[in-house]
mmCIF file of C-alpha atoms in Angstrom:
data_model
loop_
_atom_site.group_PDB
_atom_site.id
_atom_site.type_symbol
_atom_site.label_atom_id
_atom_site.label_comp_id
_atom_site.label_asym_id
_atom_site.label_seq_id
_atom_site.Cartn_x
_atom_site.Cartn_y
_atom_site.Cartn_z
ATOM 1 C CA GLY Q 1 98.738 89.698 119.845
ATOM 2 C CA VAL Q 2 98.475 88.588 116.375
ATOM 3 C CA ASN Q 3 102.279 90.365 115.310
ATOM 4 C CA ALA Q 4 104.336 87.363 117.049
ATOM 5 C CA ALA Q 5 102.920 85.202 114.631
ATOM 6 C CA LEU Q 6 102.791 87.031 111.654
ATOM 7 C CA MET Q 7 106.059 86.329 109.144
ATOM 8 C CA PRO Q 8 107.605 88.982 106.892
ATOM 9 C CA GLN Q 9 108.699 86.481 104.453
ATOM 10 C CA MET Q 10 105.276 84.880 104.046
ATOM 11 C CA THR Q 11 102.380 86.599 101.773
ATOM 12 C CA GLY Q 12 99.827 88.567 103.298
ATOM 13 C CA SER Q 13 97.432 85.467 102.286
ATOM 14 C CA LYS Q 14 99.230 83.217 104.373
ATOM 15 C CA ASN Q 15 100.140 85.746 107.200
ATOM 16 C CA ILE Q 16 95.870 86.169 107.201
ATOM 17 C CA GLU Q 17 95.522 82.328 107.448
ATOM 18 C CA ILE Q 18 98.442 82.375 110.308
ATOM 19 C CA GLY Q 19 97.180 85.212 112.150
ATOM 20 C CA GLY Q 20 93.383 84.292 112.020
ATOM 21 C CA LEU Q 21 94.471 80.821 113.335
ATOM 22 C CA ALA Q 22 96.669 82.451 116.167
ATOM 23 C CA LEU Q 23 93.868 84.373 117.388
ATOM 24 C CA GLY Q 24 91.813 81.152 117.820
ATOM 25 C CA MET Q 25 89.544 81.550 114.518
ATOM 26 C CA THR Q 26 88.916 78.042 112.634
ATOM 27 C CA PRO Q 27 90.164 77.265 109.356
ATOM 28 C CA LYS Q 28 86.517 77.986 107.964
ATOM 29 C CA GLU Q 29 86.229 81.313 109.784
ATOM 30 C CA VAL Q 30 89.815 82.410 108.523
ATOM 31 C CA ASP Q 31 88.244 81.676 105.187
ATOM 32 C CA GLU Q 32 84.933 83.109 105.425
ATOM 33 C CA LYS Q 33 86.713 86.506 106.622
ATOM 34 C CA PHE Q 34 89.731 86.618 104.511
ATOM 35 C CA ASP Q 35 87.823 89.073 101.348
ATOM 36 C CA GLU Q 36 87.168 91.268 104.490
ATOM 37 C CA VAL Q 37 90.396 91.694 105.641
ATOM 38 C CA VAL Q 38 92.203 92.154 102.284
ATOM 39 C CA GLU Q 39 89.171 94.651 101.821
ATOM 40 C CA PHE Q 40 89.759 96.675 105.114
ATOM 41 C CA ALA Q 41 93.465 96.339 104.743
ATOM 42 C CA ASP Q 42 92.811 97.929 101.265
ATOM 43 C CA ILE Q 43 96.157 95.808 100.181
ATOM 44 C CA GLY Q 44 94.570 94.365 97.228
ATOM 45 C CA SER Q 45 96.903 92.328 94.719
ATOM 46 C CA PHE Q 46 99.732 92.740 97.411
ATOM 47 C CA VAL Q 47 97.797 90.003 99.309
ATOM 48 C CA ASP Q 48 99.818 87.746 97.388
ATOM 49 C CA LEU Q 49 103.223 89.154 97.944
ATOM 50 C CA PRO Q 50 105.495 88.822 100.587
ATOM 51 C CA MET Q 51 104.835 91.341 103.730
ATOM 52 C CA LYS Q 52 108.412 91.951 104.013
ATOM 53 C CA THR Q 53 107.655 94.011 100.550
ATOM 54 C CA TYR Q 54 105.084 95.932 101.882
ATOM 55 C CA SER Q 55 105.395 99.821 103.037
ATOM 56 C CA SER Q 56 105.074 100.364 106.937
ATOM 57 C CA GLY Q 57 101.519 101.503 106.156
ATOM 58 C CA MET Q 58 100.165 98.597 104.164
ATOM 59 C CA ALA Q 59 101.590 96.043 106.798
ATOM 60 C CA ALA Q 60 100.068 98.085 109.647
ATOM 61 C CA ARG Q 61 96.906 97.885 107.961
ATOM 62 C CA LEU Q 62 96.901 94.375 107.400
ATOM 63 C CA ARG Q 63 97.766 93.762 111.046
ATOM 64 C CA PHE Q 64 95.028 95.826 112.414
ATOM 65 C CA ALA Q 65 92.627 93.899 109.582
ATOM 66 C CA ILE Q 66 93.755 90.646 111.390
ATOM 67 C CA SER Q 67 93.464 91.442 114.540
ATOM 68 C CA SER Q 68 90.262 92.821 114.387
ATOM 69 C CA ALA Q 69 88.835 90.406 111.999
ATOM 70 C CA ALA Q 70 87.317 87.871 114.882
ATOM 71 C CA ILE Q 71 85.812 89.646 117.478
ATOM 72 C CA PRO Q 72 88.128 89.212 120.492
ATOM 73 C CA ASP Q 73 87.248 89.640 124.454
ATOM 74 C CA ILE Q 74 89.707 92.459 124.666
ATOM 75 C CA LEU Q 75 91.164 94.244 121.510
ATOM 76 C CA MET Q 76 94.704 96.013 122.248
ATOM 77 C CA VAL Q 77 95.391 98.502 119.594
ATOM 78 C CA ASP Q 78 98.893 100.430 119.670
ATOM 79 C CA GLU Q 79 98.845 103.442 117.725
ATOM 80 C CA ALA Q 80 97.296 101.688 114.612
ATOM 81 C CA LEU Q 81 95.481 104.892 113.992
ATOM 82 C CA ALA Q 82 98.517 106.793 113.563
ATOM 83 C CA THR Q 83 99.355 105.068 110.476
ATOM 84 C CA GLY Q 84 97.479 105.481 106.826
ATOM 85 C CA ASP Q 85 95.538 107.709 105.161
ATOM 86 C CA ALA Q 86 92.224 109.768 106.421
ATOM 87 C CA ALA Q 87 90.269 106.714 104.991
ATOM 88 C CA PHE Q 88 92.146 104.231 106.995
ATOM 89 C CA LYS Q 89 91.828 105.986 110.294
ATOM 90 C CA SER Q 90 88.228 106.295 109.305
ATOM 91 C CA ARG Q 91 87.567 102.667 109.113
ATOM 92 C CA SER Q 92 89.709 101.792 111.734
ATOM 93 C CA LYS Q 93 87.433 103.861 114.266
ATOM 94 C CA ALA Q 94 84.365 102.040 112.990
ATOM 95 C CA ARG Q 95 85.859 98.695 113.152
ATOM 96 C CA ILE Q 96 87.166 99.536 117.088
ATOM 97 C CA GLU Q 97 83.692 101.062 117.967
ATOM 98 C CA GLU Q 98 82.184 97.740 116.394
ATOM 99 C CA VAL Q 99 84.529 95.551 118.542
ATOM 100 C CA ARG Q 100 83.705 97.901 121.505
ATOM 101 C CA GLN Q 101 80.061 97.345 121.116
ATOM 102 C CA GLN Q 102 80.261 93.698 120.676
ATOM 103 C CA ALA Q 103 83.000 92.580 122.860
ATOM 104 C CA GLY Q 104 83.016 95.598 125.497
ATOM 105 C CA THR Q 105 86.637 96.228 125.826
ATOM 106 C CA VAL Q 106 89.298 97.785 123.614
ATOM 107 C CA PHE Q 107 92.769 98.704 124.919
ATOM 108 C CA LEU Q 108 93.947 101.862 122.593
ATOM 109 C CA VAL Q 109 97.548 102.941 123.138
ATOM 110 C CA SER Q 110 97.308 106.691 121.482
ATOM 111 C CA HIS Q 111 99.794 109.920 122.345
ATOM 112 C CA SER Q 112 96.563 111.537 120.227
ATOM 113 C CA ILE Q 113 94.163 113.271 122.806
ATOM 114 C CA SER Q 114 91.620 114.027 120.159
ATOM 115 C CA THR Q 115 91.270 110.410 119.197
ATOM 116 C CA ILE Q 116 91.137 109.283 122.970
ATOM 117 C CA GLU Q 117 88.217 111.816 123.640
ATOM 118 C CA ALA Q 118 86.513 110.797 120.634
ATOM 119 C CA MET Q 119 86.910 106.860 121.168
ATOM 120 C CA CYS Q 120 87.722 106.053 124.988
ATOM 121 C CA THR Q 121 85.063 106.004 128.034
ATOM 122 C CA ARG Q 122 88.048 105.803 130.588
ATOM 123 C CA VAL Q 123 91.666 106.882 130.307
ATOM 124 C CA LEU Q 124 94.988 105.503 131.820
ATOM 125 C CA TRP Q 125 97.455 108.081 131.576
ATOM 126 C CA MET Q 126 100.878 106.595 131.887
ATOM 127 C CA HIS Q 127 104.123 108.872 131.779
ATOM 128 C CA GLN Q 128 107.790 107.157 131.987
ATOM 129 C CA GLY Q 129 106.731 103.700 132.706
ATOM 130 C CA ARG Q 130 104.446 104.522 135.527
ATOM 131 C CA LEU Q 131 100.491 105.424 136.429
ATOM 132 C CA VAL Q 132 99.771 108.882 136.444
ATOM 133 C CA MET Q 133 96.015 108.929 136.348
ATOM 134 C CA ASP Q 134 92.978 106.600 135.915
ATOM 135 C CA GLY Q 135 89.797 107.864 135.544
ATOM 136 C CA PRO Q 136 86.971 109.421 132.811
ATOM 137 C CA VAL Q 137 88.235 111.165 129.580
ATOM 138 C CA GLU Q 138 87.518 114.626 130.298
ATOM 139 C CA GLU Q 139 89.176 114.576 133.840
ATOM 140 C CA VAL Q 140 92.562 113.036 132.707
ATOM 141 C CA THR Q 141 92.816 114.475 129.220
ATOM 142 C CA ALA Q 142 92.218 117.855 131.146
ATOM 143 C CA ALA Q 143 94.866 117.078 133.766
ATOM 144 C CA TYR Q 144 97.313 115.810 130.810
ATOM 145 C CA LYS Q 145 96.957 118.996 128.819
ATOM 146 C CA THR Q 146 97.766 120.940 131.797
ATOM 147 C CA PHE Q 147 101.058 118.733 132.413
ATOM 148 C CA ILE Q 148 101.829 118.941 128.603
ATOM 149 C CA ARG Q 149 101.183 123.171 128.762
ATOM 150 C CA ALA Q 150 103.182 123.508 132.393
ATOM 151 C CA HIS Q 151 106.374 121.247 130.695
ATOM 152 C CA ARG Q 152 106.136 123.378 127.572
ATOM 153 C CA HIS Q 153 106.774 126.471 129.150
ATOM 154 C CA GLN Q 154 109.867 124.636 131.027
ATOM 155 C CA GLY Q 155 111.507 123.677 128.195
#
């Protein structure tokens, strides 16, 4: 993903450029998407500061904004919705849906059942590195909820 290409010592601007190029965007496409990325990440003038000065939430918002700027064949999102305020979460969910509509595949890693139920059409339930269940959202989340209830009563 784009995370490997980003460099904390460089400015947000430079990371947008590097990240966009790493995702296969042309320099022209990066330039065209620049303002959209900054606005989506809601980092304002911080874009001119090194990423190492950003809060973890700001850095996560910028990574997500860069990753989703180009419509990828597959968008992988690892707990991106766990950080940020309600407005960012709302923008992120809308962006994920846009990518899903245009590209077709979003691989979302989340511990939030409500997020999974709202955004997914298929669920892979992993536990301790092993696939427990693969299927429709309703079936897998119901089984997971049963599992969680059973294990809460044991502990």
